[in-house]
Short mmCIF file of C-alpha atoms in Angstrom, two decimals:
data_model
loop_
_atom_site.label_atom_id
_atom_site.label_comp_id
_atom_site.label_asym_id
_atom_site.label_seq_id
_atom_site.Cartn_x
_atom_site.Cartn_y
_atom_site.Cartn_z
CA MET A 1 -14.26 -8.18 10.71
CA ASN A 2 -16.67 -10.92 9.77
CA PRO A 3 -19.54 -11.02 12.34
CA LEU A 4 -19.11 -14.76 12.94
CA LEU A 5 -15.39 -14.38 13.53
CA LEU A 6 -15.99 -11.36 15.76
CA CYS A 7 -18.49 -13.35 17.84
CA LEU A 8 -16.07 -16.25 18.22
CA LEU A 9 -13.25 -13.87 19.18
CA THR A 10 -15.47 -12.21 21.80
CA LEU A 11 -16.37 -15.55 23.35
CA LEU A 12 -12.74 -16.57 23.47
CA LEU A 13 -11.60 -13.32 25.02
CA VAL A 14 -14.31 -13.51 27.66
CA SER A 15 -13.08 -16.97 28.64
CA HIS A 16 -9.38 -16.08 28.84
CA PRO A 17 -6.75 -16.08 30.39
CA CYS A 18 -7.02 -19.82 29.95
CA LEU A 19 -7.44 -19.91 26.18
CA SER A 20 -7.12 -23.56 25.25
CA SER A 21 -5.10 -24.64 22.25
CA SER A 22 -8.28 -26.10 20.75
CA SER A 23 -10.10 -22.77 21.12
CA SER A 24 -7.29 -20.80 19.47
CA SER A 25 -7.08 -23.45 16.74
CA GLU A 26 -10.79 -23.07 16.04
CA LEU A 27 -10.40 -19.31 15.88
CA PHE A 28 -7.38 -19.70 13.58
CA GLU A 29 -9.37 -21.94 11.23
CA ALA A 30 -12.21 -19.40 11.15
CA TRP A 31 -9.71 -16.62 10.52
CA CYS A 32 -8.06 -18.57 7.68
CA LYS A 33 -11.45 -19.11 6.09
CA GLN A 34 -12.36 -15.42 6.28
CA TYR A 35 -9.10 -14.22 4.75
CA GLY A 36 -8.63 -17.09 2.30
CA LYS A 37 -5.35 -18.21 3.85
CA SER A 38 -3.78 -21.60 3.14
CA TYR A 39 -0.22 -22.80 3.55
CA SER A 40 2.35 -24.78 1.62
CA SER A 41 2.83 -27.45 4.28
CA GLU A 42 1.53 -28.63 7.63
CA GLN A 43 4.77 -27.41 9.20
CA GLU A 44 4.20 -23.92 7.81
CA LYS A 45 0.62 -23.96 9.05
CA LEU A 46 1.70 -24.95 12.56
CA TYR A 47 4.24 -22.13 12.59
CA ARG A 48 1.60 -19.63 11.44
CA LEU A 49 -0.74 -20.91 14.15
CA SER A 50 1.92 -20.24 16.79
CA VAL A 51 2.43 -16.71 15.43
CA PHE A 52 -1.34 -16.21 15.38
CA GLU A 53 -1.59 -17.30 19.04
CA GLN A 54 1.17 -14.89 20.06
CA ASN A 55 -0.57 -12.03 18.26
CA LEU A 56 -3.91 -12.98 19.81
CA ALA A 57 -2.33 -12.93 23.28
CA PHE A 58 -0.87 -9.47 22.57
CA ILE A 59 -4.26 -8.15 21.40
CA THR A 60 -6.01 -9.63 24.44
CA GLN A 61 -3.46 -8.17 26.85
CA HIS A 62 -3.83 -4.68 25.37
CA ASN A 63 -7.63 -4.74 25.39
CA ASP A 64 -7.59 -5.89 29.04
CA LEU A 65 -5.83 -2.71 30.13
CA GLY A 66 -9.17 -0.96 30.30
CA ASN A 67 -7.65 2.53 30.25
CA SER A 68 -6.56 2.65 26.61
CA SER A 69 -8.17 5.10 24.22
CA TYR A 70 -8.25 2.48 21.44
CA THR A 71 -8.74 -1.24 20.94
CA LEU A 72 -6.96 -3.88 18.90
CA SER A 73 -8.34 -6.81 16.96
CA LEU A 74 -7.37 -9.61 14.61
CA ASN A 75 -6.96 -8.58 10.98
CA SER A 76 -5.34 -9.89 7.80
CA PHE A 77 -1.88 -9.49 9.34
CA SER A 78 -2.55 -11.81 12.28
CA ASP A 79 -0.34 -14.66 11.03
CA LEU A 80 2.63 -12.36 10.46
CA ALA A 81 5.46 -12.09 12.95
CA HIS A 82 6.20 -8.46 13.70
CA HIS A 83 9.43 -8.41 11.69
CA GLU A 84 7.55 -9.82 8.68
CA PHE A 85 4.89 -7.15 9.01
CA LYS A 86 7.51 -4.40 9.07
CA ALA A 87 9.33 -5.87 6.07
CA SER A 88 6.27 -6.07 3.83
CA LEU A 89 3.84 -3.23 4.66
CA LEU A 90 5.94 -0.10 4.94
CA GLY A 91 7.99 1.76 2.33
CA PHE A 92 8.59 5.37 3.36
CA SER A 93 12.18 6.62 2.83
CA PRO A 94 12.80 9.67 5.05
CA THR A 95 16.55 9.02 5.13
CA PHE A 96 16.74 10.43 1.60
CA LEU A 97 15.14 13.77 2.40
CA ARG A 98 16.46 16.78 0.53
CA LEU A 99 17.73 19.65 2.63
CA ASN A 100 15.81 22.24 0.61
CA ARG A 101 12.26 21.33 1.56
CA LYS A 102 9.78 23.79 0.13
CA SER A 103 8.41 25.02 3.44
CA ASP A 104 6.06 27.95 3.26
CA PRO A 105 6.87 30.15 6.29
CA LYS A 106 3.54 31.94 5.95
CA PRO A 107 0.95 29.59 4.48
CA SER A 108 -2.31 31.21 3.49
CA ALA A 109 -4.46 31.36 6.59
CA VAL A 110 -7.93 29.90 6.77
CA ARG A 111 -10.49 32.22 8.29
CA ASP A 112 -12.40 30.64 11.12
CA VAL A 113 -10.80 27.21 11.02
CA PRO A 114 -13.71 24.83 11.65
CA SER A 115 -13.71 22.80 14.84
CA SER A 116 -13.84 19.67 12.69
CA ILE A 117 -13.62 18.76 9.04
CA ASP A 118 -13.91 15.49 7.15
CA TRP A 119 -12.95 15.70 3.49
CA ARG A 120 -14.70 12.39 2.87
CA LYS A 121 -18.01 14.17 3.43
CA ASN A 122 -16.99 16.71 0.80
CA GLY A 123 -16.37 13.95 -1.74
CA ALA A 124 -12.64 14.71 -1.88
CA VAL A 125 -11.38 11.26 -0.83
CA SER A 126 -11.33 8.17 -3.03
CA ASN A 127 -12.07 4.66 -1.78
CA VAL A 128 -9.58 2.99 0.55
CA LYS A 129 -6.91 1.17 -1.47
CA ASP A 130 -4.65 -1.76 -0.63
CA GLN A 131 -0.93 -1.64 -1.36
CA GLY A 132 -0.56 -5.35 -0.62
CA SER A 133 3.01 -6.49 0.00
CA CYS A 134 4.49 -3.72 -2.16
CA GLY A 135 6.17 -1.03 -0.05
CA ALA A 136 4.69 1.82 -2.07
CA CYS A 137 2.77 3.62 0.68
CA TRP A 138 4.40 6.85 -0.53
CA SER A 139 2.61 6.58 -3.89
CA PHE A 140 -0.80 6.09 -2.24
CA SER A 141 -0.26 9.05 0.06
CA ALA A 142 0.77 11.23 -2.90
CA THR A 143 -2.12 10.25 -5.19
CA GLY A 144 -4.58 10.67 -2.31
CA ALA A 145 -3.43 14.24 -1.72
CA ILE A 146 -3.66 15.04 -5.45
CA GLU A 147 -7.09 13.42 -5.73
CA GLY A 148 -8.24 15.67 -2.89
CA ILE A 149 -7.02 19.02 -4.24
CA ASN A 150 -8.21 18.08 -7.73
CA LYS A 151 -11.74 17.52 -6.39
CA ILE A 152 -11.66 20.78 -4.43
CA VAL A 153 -10.49 22.83 -7.43
CA THR A 154 -12.31 21.14 -10.32
CA GLY A 155 -15.26 19.46 -8.62
CA SER A 156 -14.24 16.06 -10.01
CA LEU A 157 -12.92 13.14 -7.93
CA VAL A 158 -10.62 11.01 -10.09
CA SER A 159 -8.78 7.98 -8.70
CA LEU A 160 -5.16 8.25 -9.84
CA SER A 161 -2.52 5.68 -10.75
CA GLU A 162 -0.09 4.55 -8.06
CA GLN A 163 1.30 2.02 -10.54
CA GLU A 164 2.47 4.83 -12.82
CA LEU A 165 4.53 6.25 -9.97
CA ILE A 166 5.88 2.80 -9.06
CA ASP A 167 6.87 1.97 -12.64
CA CYS A 168 7.93 5.37 -13.96
CA ASP A 169 9.11 7.54 -11.05
CA ARG A 170 12.47 5.84 -10.61
CA VAL A 171 14.53 8.94 -9.86
CA TYR A 172 16.46 8.50 -6.60
CA PRO A 173 15.22 8.08 -3.90
CA ASN A 174 11.90 6.77 -5.25
CA SER A 175 12.26 3.03 -5.78
CA GLY A 176 8.81 1.60 -6.48
CA CYS A 177 7.95 -1.16 -4.04
CA ASP A 178 11.17 -0.51 -2.13
CA GLY A 179 10.08 2.91 -0.88
CA GLY A 180 9.96 6.56 -1.79
CA LEU A 181 8.86 10.08 -0.85
CA MET A 182 5.69 12.03 -1.56
CA ASP A 183 7.52 15.26 -2.44
CA ASP A 184 9.48 13.46 -5.14
CA ALA A 185 6.24 11.95 -6.46
CA PHE A 186 4.72 15.44 -6.62
CA GLN A 187 7.79 16.71 -8.49
CA PHE A 188 7.65 13.79 -10.92
CA ILE A 189 4.02 14.59 -11.76
CA ILE A 190 4.86 18.27 -12.21
CA ASP A 191 7.75 17.44 -14.55
CA ASN A 192 5.58 14.95 -16.46
CA ASN A 193 2.78 17.52 -16.82
CA GLY A 194 0.27 15.24 -15.13
CA ILE A 195 -0.65 11.70 -14.11
CA ASP A 196 -2.91 9.00 -15.51
CA THR A 197 -5.97 7.45 -13.86
CA GLU A 198 -6.03 4.23 -11.86
CA GLU A 199 -8.60 2.86 -14.31
CA ASP A 200 -6.29 3.30 -17.30
CA TYR A 201 -3.03 2.37 -15.51
CA PRO A 202 -4.26 -0.07 -12.82
CA TYR A 203 -2.43 -1.17 -9.71
CA ARG A 204 -0.52 -4.49 -9.86
CA GLY A 205 1.44 -4.32 -6.61
CA VAL A 206 4.82 -5.20 -8.16
CA ASP A 207 7.57 -3.20 -9.81
CA GLY A 208 7.10 -3.08 -13.55
CA THR A 209 8.34 -1.44 -16.73
CA CYS A 210 7.06 2.07 -17.29
CA ASN A 211 4.26 2.20 -19.86
CA LYS A 212 5.42 5.19 -21.90
CA GLN A 213 2.12 5.43 -23.75
CA LYS A 214 0.11 5.77 -20.54
CA LEU A 215 2.76 8.10 -19.11
CA LYS A 216 1.70 10.58 -21.81
CA ARG A 217 -1.90 10.63 -20.54
CA HIS A 218 -1.99 13.79 -18.40
CA VAL A 219 -5.44 13.46 -16.87
CA VAL A 220 -4.82 15.41 -13.65
CA THR A 221 -2.18 18.08 -13.15
CA ILE A 222 -0.77 20.01 -10.20
CA ASP A 223 1.10 23.32 -10.12
CA GLY A 224 3.50 22.62 -7.27
CA TYR A 225 3.68 21.46 -3.70
CA THR A 226 4.34 22.92 -0.26
CA ASP A 227 5.95 21.42 2.82
CA VAL A 228 4.37 22.21 6.17
CA PRO A 229 7.06 23.44 8.60
CA ALA A 230 8.23 20.50 10.69
CA ASN A 231 6.74 19.98 14.15
CA ASP A 232 4.23 22.81 13.76
CA GLU A 233 0.83 21.30 14.48
CA GLU A 234 -1.00 24.60 14.13
CA GLN A 235 0.17 25.05 10.56
CA LEU A 236 -0.61 21.40 9.84
CA LEU A 237 -4.13 22.06 11.12
CA GLN A 238 -4.39 25.09 8.83
CA ALA A 239 -3.28 22.96 5.87
CA VAL A 240 -5.77 20.14 6.58
CA ALA A 241 -8.55 22.71 6.88
CA ARG A 242 -7.85 23.51 3.21
CA GLN A 243 -7.24 20.04 1.76
CA PRO A 244 -6.05 16.46 2.47
CA VAL A 245 -2.36 16.39 3.43
CA SER A 246 0.35 13.74 2.96
CA VAL A 247 2.31 12.83 6.10
CA GLY A 248 4.98 10.42 7.22
CA ILE A 249 4.48 8.46 10.42
CA ALA A 250 6.08 5.67 12.41
CA GLY A 251 3.68 2.91 11.45
CA SER A 252 5.69 -0.17 12.35
CA GLY A 253 4.51 -0.56 15.93
CA ARG A 254 2.73 -3.73 16.93
CA GLU A 255 -0.21 -1.73 18.31
CA PHE A 256 -0.53 0.04 14.97
CA GLN A 257 -0.48 -3.32 13.17
CA PHE A 258 -3.62 -4.49 15.01
CA TYR A 259 -5.41 -1.17 15.50
CA SER A 260 -9.19 -1.59 15.34
CA LYS A 261 -10.97 1.54 16.61
CA GLY A 262 -10.67 4.49 18.97
CA ILE A 263 -8.13 7.32 19.20
CA PHE A 264 -4.62 5.95 18.70
CA ALA A 265 -2.17 7.49 21.17
CA GLY A 266 0.82 5.16 20.84
CA PRO A 267 3.12 3.81 21.99
CA CYS A 268 5.12 4.43 18.85
CA SER A 269 8.44 5.98 17.91
CA THR A 270 9.04 9.05 15.77
CA SER A 271 11.27 7.20 13.29
CA LEU A 272 9.21 7.69 10.15
CA ASP A 273 8.74 4.55 8.06
CA HIS A 274 5.21 4.76 6.63
CA ALA A 275 3.20 7.28 4.59
CA VAL A 276 -0.50 8.03 5.01
CA LEU A 277 -3.01 10.79 4.27
CA ILE A 278 -4.71 13.12 6.76
CA VAL A 279 -8.27 13.68 5.49
CA GLY A 280 -9.68 15.66 8.38
CA TYR A 281 -9.80 16.18 12.13
CA GLY A 282 -12.31 16.16 14.96
CA SER A 283 -12.75 15.53 18.66
CA GLU A 284 -14.42 12.97 20.90
CA ASN A 285 -15.14 13.51 24.59
CA GLY A 286 -12.78 16.47 24.59
CA VAL A 287 -9.92 14.55 22.93
CA ASN A 288 -8.76 15.91 19.58
CA TYR A 289 -7.71 13.60 16.74
CA TRP A 290 -6.66 13.44 13.12
CA ILE A 291 -8.67 11.38 10.60
CA VAL A 292 -6.06 9.35 8.72
CA LYS A 293 -6.50 7.23 5.60
CA ASN A 294 -4.20 4.22 5.34
CA SER A 295 -3.44 2.02 2.30
CA TRP A 296 -3.82 -1.42 3.89
CA GLY A 297 -7.34 -2.17 2.65
CA LYS A 298 -10.71 -1.88 4.36
CA ASN A 299 -10.11 -4.83 6.69
CA TRP A 300 -7.61 -2.80 8.71
CA GLY A 301 -8.67 -0.28 11.35
CA MET A 302 -12.00 1.48 10.92
CA ASN A 303 -12.69 0.44 7.33
CA GLY A 304 -9.17 1.48 6.38
CA TYR A 305 -8.98 4.60 8.59
CA ILE A 306 -7.48 5.45 11.95
CA HIS A 307 -8.06 8.31 14.39
CA MET A 308 -4.69 9.53 15.70
CA LEU A 309 -4.25 11.77 18.73
CA ARG A 310 -3.90 15.50 18.01
CA ASP A 311 -2.55 18.11 20.46
CA HIS A 312 0.14 15.70 21.61
CA SER A 313 2.57 16.88 24.28
CA ASN A 314 5.47 16.15 21.92
CA SER A 315 5.77 18.77 19.16
CA LYS A 316 6.56 15.96 16.71
CA GLY A 317 3.06 14.58 17.27
CA VAL A 318 2.00 11.00 17.95
CA CYS A 319 4.14 8.66 15.81
CA GLY A 320 5.86 11.75 14.34
CA ILE A 321 2.79 12.83 12.38
CA ASN A 322 3.78 16.54 12.58
CA MET A 323 7.31 16.00 11.33
CA LEU A 324 6.98 15.60 7.58
CA ALA A 325 3.76 16.89 6.02
CA SER A 326 3.25 18.24 2.52
CA TYR A 327 0.47 18.93 0.06
CA PRO A 328 0.16 19.59 -3.69
CA THR A 329 -1.01 22.96 -4.99
CA LYS A 330 -3.42 23.50 -7.86
CA THR A 331 -5.29 26.55 -9.13
CA GLY A 332 -6.68 25.71 -12.56
CA GLU A 333 -8.54 23.11 -14.57
CA ASN A 334 -6.99 19.98 -16.02
CA PRO A 335 -6.16 19.67 -19.72
CA PRO A 336 -8.88 18.24 -21.96
CA PHE A 337 -9.51 14.63 -21.01
CA PRO A 338 -7.31 12.51 -23.29
CA PRO A 339 -8.75 9.64 -25.31
CA PRO A 340 -8.24 6.12 -23.96
CA SER A 341 -4.84 4.59 -24.51
CA PRO A 342 -4.70 2.88 -27.92
CA PRO A 343 -4.81 -0.90 -27.86
CA PRO A 344 -1.35 -2.45 -27.81
CA GLY A 345 0.14 -3.71 -31.05
CA PRO A 346 2.12 -6.89 -31.67
CA THR A 347 5.13 -7.54 -29.43
CA LYS A 348 8.34 -7.09 -31.39
CA CYS A 349 11.05 -9.70 -30.68
CA ASP A 350 13.62 -8.43 -33.19
CA ILE A 351 13.53 -6.87 -36.64
CA PHE A 352 12.39 -10.16 -38.15
CA SER A 353 10.14 -11.70 -35.46
CA LYS A 354 7.13 -10.67 -33.44
CA CYS A 355 4.49 -12.16 -31.13
CA GLY A 356 0.83 -11.37 -30.82
CA VAL A 357 -0.85 -8.71 -28.70
CA GLY A 358 -0.43 -9.47 -25.00
CA GLU A 359 2.26 -12.09 -25.59
CA THR A 360 5.92 -12.15 -24.54
CA CYS A 361 8.89 -13.02 -26.74
CA CYS A 362 10.98 -15.86 -25.30
CA CYS A 363 14.21 -17.00 -26.86
CA ALA A 364 14.13 -20.69 -27.83
CA LYS A 365 17.68 -20.97 -29.21
CA LYS A 366 20.75 -18.86 -28.49
CA PHE A 367 24.23 -18.81 -29.97
CA PHE A 368 26.92 -16.75 -28.22
CA GLY A 369 24.29 -14.56 -26.58
CA ILE A 370 22.38 -13.95 -29.82
CA CYS A 371 18.85 -15.30 -30.10
CA LEU A 372 18.42 -17.30 -33.28
CA SER A 373 14.85 -18.48 -32.70
CA TRP A 374 11.89 -16.97 -30.81
CA ARG A 375 8.78 -18.54 -29.28
CA CYS A 376 5.72 -16.70 -27.94
CA CYS A 377 4.48 -16.96 -24.37
CA GLU A 378 0.74 -16.31 -24.12
CA LEU A 379 1.22 -14.01 -21.10
CA ALA A 380 1.99 -10.27 -21.18
CA SER A 381 5.26 -9.13 -19.55
CA ALA A 382 6.03 -12.74 -18.66
CA VAL A 383 9.26 -14.24 -17.34
CA CYS A 384 10.89 -16.75 -19.69
CA CYS A 385 12.21 -19.84 -17.91
CA GLN A 386 15.77 -21.02 -18.48
CA ASP A 387 14.59 -24.39 -19.79
CA ARG A 388 13.28 -22.47 -22.83
CA LEU A 389 10.04 -24.42 -22.69
CA HIS A 390 8.02 -22.56 -20.07
CA CYS A 391 7.16 -19.06 -18.93
CA CYS A 392 5.74 -17.52 -15.75
CA PRO A 393 3.45 -14.54 -14.98
CA HIS A 394 5.31 -11.34 -14.13
CA ASP A 395 4.01 -11.42 -10.56
CA TYR A 396 5.13 -15.06 -10.10
CA PRO A 397 8.60 -14.66 -11.61
CA ILE A 398 10.49 -17.67 -10.20
CA CYS A 399 10.47 -20.77 -12.43
CA ASP A 400 10.32 -24.15 -10.67
CA THR A 401 10.29 -26.43 -13.68
CA GLU A 402 10.83 -29.59 -11.59
CA ARG A 403 7.53 -29.13 -9.73
CA ASN A 404 5.81 -27.36 -12.63
CA PHE A 405 5.14 -24.16 -10.66
CA CYS A 406 5.84 -20.45 -10.87
CA LEU A 407 6.78 -19.01 -7.47
CA GLN A 408 6.42 -15.63 -5.83
CA ALA A 409 9.00 -14.84 -3.15
CA ASN A 410 6.96 -12.33 -1.20
CA GLY A 411 4.34 -14.20 0.74
CA ASN A 412 3.65 -16.59 3.57
CA LEU A 413 0.71 -17.93 1.66
CA THR A 414 0.46 -20.68 -0.94
CA MET A 415 -2.24 -20.14 -3.58
CA LYS A 416 -2.86 -20.48 -7.27
CA ALA A 417 -2.67 -17.50 -9.55
CA ASN A 418 -6.43 -17.01 -9.84
CA GLU A 419 -7.03 -16.96 -6.08
CA SER A 420 -7.44 -13.68 -4.23
CA ARG A 421 -4.26 -12.35 -2.67
CA GLY A 422 -4.06 -10.92 0.82
CA SER A 423 -1.34 -8.75 2.31
CA LEU A 424 1.64 -11.01 2.71
CA GLY A 425 4.99 -11.05 4.44
CA LYS A 426 8.25 -12.03 2.78
CA SER A 427 8.99 -15.35 4.39
CA SER A 428 8.09 -17.97 1.78
CA ARG A 429 6.54 -18.35 -1.64
CA SER A 430 3.20 -18.34 -3.36
CA LYS A 431 2.82 -20.38 -6.52
CA ALA A 432 1.09 -20.55 -9.89
CA LYS A 433 1.17 -23.13 -12.66
CA LEU A 434 3.90 -22.99 -15.29
CA PHE A 435 2.82 -22.06 -18.80
CA TYR A 436 4.13 -23.77 -21.93
CA TRP A 437 5.10 -21.64 -24.90
#
């Protein structure tokens, strides 16, 4: 959190329980400035302020308990009602689990399991990433686990492409931004003989068309994957001692939404709805914990991480963390590093017409469903508006030709296309300017 905002929050919390509306409004304005938030109308802003005040009261009440092992704080989700948060930040699909999970009844033991391990210190963990409002946590958990074992086996840490999984791994139940499973992502990469890098196939945070050319770039491979037996914390510990491990958790709790620091011990359910990556374990004052990497950016938790209670009385673990764990297996080197993807060629409209590189074909005149005349939109993978005069960016796909805007129906924030985008709910629409052909 920004030091100035943190200072203001501290002063306000010290002065509670009588937080004045003017004080919370000042804090809200400071918060909006830090996170670049603006709203489509004064009415929307007043509603977001009321949500912000409710969340602030919840955070204050928790931190006043005094006996909690963790603290909460404002973050980029502080203007989201809880139902909006759950709708936009999760994306794990445990209801589609196969019955034949590949559990290893006797995983290879680790001699002298260390009392603590942090795979970040071994260079086996990439930077914290941000899934935004796309429910593709499963893809981040899967790539994180593969990045880890690839570093351990080959000595090279390569950040891998979540967007490739979102666009190309569309075999049920994996559904891009609508959820998926890590095991199915592992199987997709095995069947594809590898996965591309994040640099070559970068993250866009929306469902897209699979780039078949980049799909052929097999930069990092895995041999298989193994499922840790459910509700067996000792075997999960053995697995994490060898490598980072993908897990499902119940991450939709309000306390989890505003976690700031400390050892998270709930309350939370065991209904799995979010996917994360265990990158180590340790203990503090005799309390054991997992080191967990999330995919909500560095502004959440401890720079994107959370410590979650280990040795929980429930065999399922806190938030169900012991229930559904798996990890990729790898024994050998990767194939020779492929050359960069070739530059794209002209966009083909039909056998007679084409547009330039990075442009989109839009039909200007149709007759009985057949396009007789094409125009070129200057944007790649654009959406062609029905007025046949304008087009919109793929991530702002709703044409509002009356107001001359392209809209995005997945945010509570109004901004132009070139402004930075935070993690948004799904309550209203962001906007960008329409483009003429």
